[in-house]
Amino acid sequence: TKLLSSQAVSALSDSEIIVLLPHSSPTGLRSISVQHSLNFSLVRNFAHSIKQYAPTARVVVAMQPVASLAFLVYRELRADPGQVIGLSGGIANAYLKTQIANQLGVSVQDVTTFVIGNDEAIYPLPQYCRVSGIPLEQLLDATQIDELTGAANDWHKRSVSADMTYSLSIWISQIVTAIALDKKRMMSVSSLIRARESEVYLTVPTKIGRNGAEEILQLELTDVQRAQ
């Protein structure tokens, strides 16, 4: 692989993977609403440049609000369904993994978690959380699980504007590696959902490979989760 940094948009020519990163200015200088407005303007310009120089590149959106901006890129590029991926839910997922590992006194490597949601809210799915293959409900009671899922959603809301440079870097690295090496990894990211005549980006478990978001895992949800 070749990593290229340049100020000229022409450097995008023939790129296979493009990552749209958050603006590097201190977050305290702008309100969230102003930052989001700026991001929409930036991403619209980026999308025009990508369409001109690398229309078939896989695009990874790591700017807030992720789902909305990923949909903007998808629409501007008239992209293939799996071409644009938003990095949403990864930090909440990592937080949930860590809390489960700490509560049970096990390695975080043995914990598998799944979350779904959008830019405003993240909903962990306890029925798909496992510790070395053991369902979470066999290891923790309902109250403990509710506390964990509520904390993960609160963390998601707090982390939207926080400086999460290290976590974001790891998350980007995992996504780019999954695409570049065709790893077929199942990860919670913002992917395009089509339902009848509607299209929307939501955070769902998605298979990531050379073609980007290649397949969305079909999940059985409880009535409460469906309502949320």
mmCIF file of C-alpha atoms in Angstrom:
data_model
loop_
_atom_site.group_PDB
_atom_site.id
_atom_site.type_symbol
_atom_site.label_atom_id
_atom_site.label_comp_id
_atom_site.label_asym_id
_atom_site.label_seq_id
_atom_site.Cartn_x
_atom_site.Cartn_y
_atom_site.Cartn_z
ATOM 1 C CA THR A 1 0.000 0.000 0.000
ATOM 2 C CA LYS A 2 0.966 3.624 -0.494
ATOM 3 C CA LEU A 3 -0.095 6.427 1.824
ATOM 4 C CA LEU A 4 -0.116 9.906 0.281
ATOM 5 C CA SER A 5 -0.549 13.315 1.903
ATOM 6 C CA SER A 6 -1.071 16.350 -0.296
ATOM 7 C CA GLN A 7 -2.788 19.749 -0.424
ATOM 8 C CA ALA A 8 -3.748 19.272 -4.099
ATOM 9 C CA VAL A 9 -7.053 17.524 -4.828
ATOM 10 C CA SER A 10 -5.522 16.110 -8.006
ATOM 11 C CA ALA A 11 -3.520 13.783 -5.721
ATOM 12 C CA LEU A 12 -6.761 11.842 -5.261
ATOM 13 C CA SER A 13 -6.389 10.428 -8.779
ATOM 14 C CA ASP A 14 -6.786 6.639 -8.862
ATOM 15 C CA SER A 15 -7.036 6.381 -5.059
ATOM 16 C CA GLU A 16 -8.584 3.137 -3.834
ATOM 17 C CA ILE A 17 -9.424 4.297 -0.296
ATOM 18 C CA ILE A 18 -10.080 7.875 0.864
ATOM 19 C CA VAL A 19 -10.555 8.832 4.521
ATOM 20 C CA LEU A 20 -12.349 12.076 5.404
ATOM 21 C CA LEU A 21 -10.867 13.196 8.730
ATOM 22 C CA PRO A 22 -12.098 15.694 11.349
ATOM 23 C CA HIS A 23 -10.803 19.251 11.141
ATOM 24 C CA SER A 24 -7.671 19.653 13.238
ATOM 25 C CA SER A 25 -8.546 22.963 14.928
ATOM 26 C CA PRO A 26 -9.119 22.907 18.724
ATOM 27 C CA THR A 27 -12.695 21.781 19.413
ATOM 28 C CA GLY A 28 -13.212 24.526 22.002
ATOM 29 C CA LEU A 29 -13.087 27.233 19.359
ATOM 30 C CA ARG A 30 -16.402 26.242 17.761
ATOM 31 C CA SER A 31 -19.790 25.113 18.977
ATOM 32 C CA ILE A 32 -21.007 21.681 17.883
ATOM 33 C CA SER A 33 -23.622 23.182 15.542
ATOM 34 C CA VAL A 34 -21.050 25.471 13.887
ATOM 35 C CA GLN A 35 -18.572 22.589 13.527
ATOM 36 C CA HIS A 36 -21.232 20.382 11.964
ATOM 37 C CA SER A 37 -22.216 23.147 9.535
ATOM 38 C CA LEU A 38 -18.564 23.558 8.544
ATOM 39 C CA ASN A 39 -18.220 19.804 8.096
ATOM 40 C CA PHE A 40 -21.183 19.688 5.708
ATOM 41 C CA SER A 41 -19.559 22.379 3.558
ATOM 42 C CA LEU A 42 -16.181 20.644 3.620
ATOM 43 C CA VAL A 43 -17.601 17.221 2.817
ATOM 44 C CA ARG A 44 -19.663 18.568 -0.078
ATOM 45 C CA ASN A 45 -16.464 20.016 -1.575
ATOM 46 C CA PHE A 46 -14.564 16.789 -0.877
ATOM 47 C CA ALA A 47 -17.301 14.780 -2.597
ATOM 48 C CA HIS A 48 -17.013 16.901 -5.753
ATOM 49 C CA SER A 49 -13.248 16.344 -5.838
ATOM 50 C CA ILE A 50 -13.631 12.599 -5.247
ATOM 51 C CA LYS A 51 -16.225 12.377 -7.998
ATOM 52 C CA GLN A 52 -13.796 14.110 -10.374
ATOM 53 C CA TYR A 53 -10.584 12.252 -9.527
ATOM 54 C CA ALA A 54 -11.496 8.938 -7.833
ATOM 55 C CA PRO A 55 -15.179 8.144 -8.403
ATOM 56 C CA THR A 56 -14.795 4.435 -7.594
ATOM 57 C CA ALA A 57 -12.712 4.841 -4.405
ATOM 58 C CA ARG A 58 -13.992 3.433 -1.128
ATOM 59 C CA VAL A 59 -14.737 6.444 1.083
ATOM 60 C CA VAL A 60 -14.448 6.258 4.875
ATOM 61 C CA VAL A 61 -16.163 9.167 6.660
ATOM 62 C CA ALA A 62 -14.759 9.977 10.110
ATOM 63 C CA MET A 63 -16.328 13.437 10.561
ATOM 64 C CA GLN A 64 -19.358 14.324 12.674
ATOM 65 C CA PRO A 65 -22.286 13.878 12.201
ATOM 66 C CA VAL A 66 -21.059 10.655 10.609
ATOM 67 C CA ALA A 67 -24.270 9.056 9.317
ATOM 68 C CA SER A 68 -25.557 12.294 7.792
ATOM 69 C CA LEU A 69 -22.220 13.094 6.137
ATOM 70 C CA ALA A 70 -21.812 9.547 4.822
ATOM 71 C CA PHE A 71 -25.243 9.842 3.212
ATOM 72 C CA LEU A 72 -24.225 13.202 1.706
ATOM 73 C CA VAL A 73 -21.108 11.651 0.137
ATOM 74 C CA TYR A 74 -23.145 8.678 -1.138
ATOM 75 C CA ARG A 75 -25.696 10.998 -2.737
ATOM 76 C CA GLU A 76 -23.136 13.384 -4.256
ATOM 77 C CA LEU A 77 -21.089 10.532 -5.727
ATOM 78 C CA ARG A 78 -24.142 8.551 -6.808
ATOM 79 C CA ALA A 79 -22.070 5.801 -5.300
ATOM 80 C CA ASP A 80 -22.527 2.063 -5.181
ATOM 81 C CA PRO A 81 -24.411 0.970 -2.017
ATOM 82 C CA GLY A 82 -21.303 -0.257 -0.183
ATOM 83 C CA GLN A 83 -18.845 2.355 -1.421
ATOM 84 C CA VAL A 84 -19.226 4.856 1.446
ATOM 85 C CA ILE A 85 -18.726 3.820 5.097
ATOM 86 C CA GLY A 86 -19.234 5.992 8.183
ATOM 87 C CA LEU A 87 -17.208 5.484 11.353
ATOM 88 C CA SER A 88 -20.014 5.635 13.880
ATOM 89 C CA GLY A 89 -20.521 3.529 16.978
ATOM 90 C CA GLY A 90 -16.942 2.283 17.173
ATOM 91 C CA ILE A 91 -16.028 4.226 20.301
ATOM 92 C CA ALA A 92 -19.258 3.239 22.079
ATOM 93 C CA ASN A 93 -18.623 -0.368 21.060
ATOM 94 C CA ALA A 94 -15.068 -0.237 22.430
ATOM 95 C CA TYR A 95 -16.340 1.308 25.671
ATOM 96 C CA LEU A 96 -18.952 -1.447 26.038
ATOM 97 C CA LYS A 97 -16.331 -4.154 25.447
ATOM 98 C CA THR A 98 -14.054 -2.640 28.085
ATOM 99 C CA GLN A 99 -16.815 -2.337 30.682
ATOM 100 C CA ILE A 100 -17.950 -5.941 30.194
ATOM 101 C CA ALA A 101 -14.349 -7.177 30.426
ATOM 102 C CA ASN A 102 -13.731 -5.158 33.593
ATOM 103 C CA GLN A 103 -16.966 -6.291 35.230
ATOM 104 C CA LEU A 104 -16.260 -9.967 34.556
ATOM 105 C CA GLY A 105 -12.503 -9.801 35.088
ATOM 106 C CA VAL A 106 -11.655 -11.186 31.637
ATOM 107 C CA SER A 107 -9.565 -10.034 28.679
ATOM 108 C CA VAL A 108 -11.239 -7.548 26.335
ATOM 109 C CA GLN A 109 -10.058 -9.788 23.478
ATOM 110 C CA ASP A 110 -12.548 -12.438 24.607
ATOM 111 C CA VAL A 111 -15.524 -10.033 24.445
ATOM 112 C CA THR A 112 -17.671 -9.564 21.341
ATOM 113 C CA THR A 113 -20.251 -6.776 21.219
ATOM 114 C CA PHE A 114 -22.651 -5.310 18.653
ATOM 115 C CA VAL A 115 -24.336 -1.910 18.626
ATOM 116 C CA ILE A 116 -26.836 -0.260 16.270
ATOM 117 C CA GLY A 117 -28.053 3.331 16.017
ATOM 118 C CA ASN A 118 -27.464 6.691 14.352
ATOM 119 C CA ASP A 119 -25.764 10.024 15.045
ATOM 120 C CA GLU A 120 -27.983 10.728 18.058
ATOM 121 C CA ALA A 121 -28.175 7.393 19.864
ATOM 122 C CA ILE A 122 -26.462 4.026 20.077
ATOM 123 C CA TYR A 123 -28.261 0.883 21.235
ATOM 124 C CA PRO A 124 -26.132 -2.068 22.337
ATOM 125 C CA LEU A 125 -27.657 -5.471 21.557
ATOM 126 C CA PRO A 126 -27.058 -7.660 24.632
ATOM 127 C CA GLN A 127 -28.389 -10.785 22.903
ATOM 128 C CA TYR A 128 -25.452 -10.566 20.464
ATOM 129 C CA CYS A 129 -22.797 -9.847 23.097
ATOM 130 C CA ARG A 130 -20.578 -12.805 23.952
ATOM 131 C CA VAL A 131 -17.653 -13.640 26.222
ATOM 132 C CA SER A 132 -15.679 -16.493 24.636
ATOM 133 C CA GLY A 133 -18.927 -17.515 22.941
ATOM 134 C CA ILE A 134 -20.990 -17.466 26.155
ATOM 135 C CA PRO A 135 -24.115 -15.218 25.915
ATOM 136 C CA LEU A 136 -23.902 -12.152 28.146
ATOM 137 C CA GLU A 137 -27.235 -12.932 29.873
ATOM 138 C CA GLN A 138 -25.665 -16.119 31.296
ATOM 139 C CA LEU A 139 -22.923 -14.078 32.965
ATOM 140 C CA LEU A 140 -24.712 -10.913 34.141
ATOM 141 C CA ASP A 141 -28.227 -10.247 35.442
ATOM 142 C CA ALA A 142 -30.757 -8.007 33.640
ATOM 143 C CA THR A 143 -30.058 -4.977 35.847
ATOM 144 C CA GLN A 144 -26.299 -5.138 35.214
ATOM 145 C CA ILE A 145 -26.870 -5.465 31.460
ATOM 146 C CA ASP A 146 -29.278 -2.489 31.429
ATOM 147 C CA GLU A 147 -26.695 -0.385 33.273
ATOM 148 C CA LEU A 148 -23.988 -1.338 30.757
ATOM 149 C CA THR A 149 -26.122 -0.575 27.711
ATOM 150 C CA GLY A 150 -27.286 2.742 29.166
ATOM 151 C CA ALA A 151 -23.700 3.753 29.959
ATOM 152 C CA ALA A 152 -22.582 2.887 26.406
ATOM 153 C CA ASN A 153 -25.248 5.157 24.912
ATOM 154 C CA ASP A 154 -24.313 7.985 27.305
ATOM 155 C CA TRP A 155 -20.647 7.522 26.339
ATOM 156 C CA HIS A 156 -21.571 7.769 22.666
ATOM 157 C CA LYS A 157 -23.267 11.138 23.266
ATOM 158 C CA ARG A 158 -20.309 12.481 25.253
ATOM 159 C CA SER A 159 -17.668 11.241 22.837
ATOM 160 C CA VAL A 160 -19.165 12.924 19.739
ATOM 161 C CA SER A 161 -17.370 16.191 20.509
ATOM 162 C CA ALA A 162 -14.496 14.825 22.571
ATOM 163 C CA ASP A 163 -10.918 14.564 21.362
ATOM 164 C CA MET A 164 -10.746 10.816 20.748
ATOM 165 C CA THR A 165 -7.697 10.908 18.490
ATOM 166 C CA TYR A 166 -6.168 7.605 19.566
ATOM 167 C CA SER A 167 -9.409 5.604 19.466
ATOM 168 C CA LEU A 168 -10.340 7.132 16.108
ATOM 169 C CA SER A 169 -6.908 6.297 14.694
ATOM 170 C CA ILE A 170 -7.230 2.639 15.722
ATOM 171 C CA TRP A 171 -10.752 2.446 14.307
ATOM 172 C CA ILE A 172 -9.661 3.968 10.969
ATOM 173 C CA SER A 173 -6.703 1.587 10.807
ATOM 174 C CA GLN A 174 -8.982 -1.427 11.309
ATOM 175 C CA ILE A 175 -11.445 -0.303 8.623
ATOM 176 C CA VAL A 176 -8.761 0.576 6.053
ATOM 177 C CA THR A 177 -6.958 -2.721 6.686
ATOM 178 C CA ALA A 178 -10.210 -4.669 6.300
ATOM 179 C CA ILE A 179 -10.786 -3.030 2.899
ATOM 180 C CA ALA A 180 -7.190 -3.138 1.628
ATOM 181 C CA LEU A 181 -6.636 -6.787 2.620
ATOM 182 C CA ASP A 182 -10.199 -7.956 1.930
ATOM 183 C CA LYS A 183 -10.519 -9.289 5.482
ATOM 184 C CA LYS A 184 -14.335 -9.671 5.454
ATOM 185 C CA ARG A 185 -14.522 -8.357 9.024
ATOM 186 C CA MET A 186 -17.898 -7.951 10.716
ATOM 187 C CA MET A 187 -17.884 -4.459 12.286
ATOM 188 C CA SER A 188 -20.469 -1.951 13.517
ATOM 189 C CA VAL A 189 -20.276 1.003 11.099
ATOM 190 C CA SER A 190 -22.675 3.417 9.408
ATOM 191 C CA SER A 191 -23.946 1.672 6.286
ATOM 192 C CA LEU A 192 -26.618 2.365 3.715
ATOM 193 C CA ILE A 193 -30.016 0.875 4.596
ATOM 194 C CA ARG A 194 -32.721 0.637 1.968
ATOM 195 C CA ALA A 195 -36.352 0.080 2.942
ATOM 196 C CA ARG A 196 -38.983 0.367 0.232
ATOM 197 C CA GLU A 197 -38.457 3.859 -1.249
ATOM 198 C CA SER A 198 -36.318 5.160 1.617
ATOM 199 C CA GLU A 199 -32.555 5.288 2.081
ATOM 200 C CA VAL A 200 -30.728 6.115 5.304
ATOM 201 C CA TYR A 201 -27.341 5.527 6.939
ATOM 202 C CA LEU A 202 -27.489 3.637 10.240
ATOM 203 C CA THR A 203 -24.903 1.995 12.464
ATOM 204 C CA VAL A 204 -25.346 -1.744 11.957
ATOM 205 C CA PRO A 205 -23.067 -4.829 11.962
ATOM 206 C CA THR A 206 -21.575 -4.886 8.466
ATOM 207 C CA LYS A 207 -19.139 -7.131 6.615
ATOM 208 C CA ILE A 208 -16.153 -4.998 5.503
ATOM 209 C CA GLY A 209 -13.990 -6.158 2.598
ATOM 210 C CA ARG A 210 -12.442 -5.033 -0.671
ATOM 211 C CA ASN A 211 -15.763 -3.715 -1.966
ATOM 212 C CA GLY A 212 -16.380 -1.637 1.157
ATOM 213 C CA ALA A 213 -19.583 -2.386 3.064
ATOM 214 C CA GLU A 214 -20.306 -5.729 1.419
ATOM 215 C CA GLU A 215 -23.121 -7.174 3.488
ATOM 216 C CA ILE A 216 -25.312 -6.107 6.398
ATOM 217 C CA LEU A 217 -25.953 -8.725 9.064
ATOM 218 C CA GLN A 218 -29.669 -9.404 9.467
ATOM 219 C CA LEU A 219 -30.524 -9.234 13.164
ATOM 220 C CA GLU A 220 -33.439 -10.447 15.256
ATOM 221 C CA LEU A 221 -34.486 -7.564 17.512
ATOM 222 C CA THR A 222 -36.768 -7.504 20.527
ATOM 223 C CA ASP A 223 -39.975 -5.438 20.406
ATOM 224 C CA VAL A 224 -38.345 -2.809 22.625
ATOM 225 C CA GLN A 225 -35.268 -2.564 20.392
ATOM 226 C CA ARG A 226 -37.459 -2.264 17.289
ATOM 227 C CA ALA A 227 -39.378 0.612 18.900
ATOM 228 C CA GLN A 228 -36.136 2.372 19.813
#
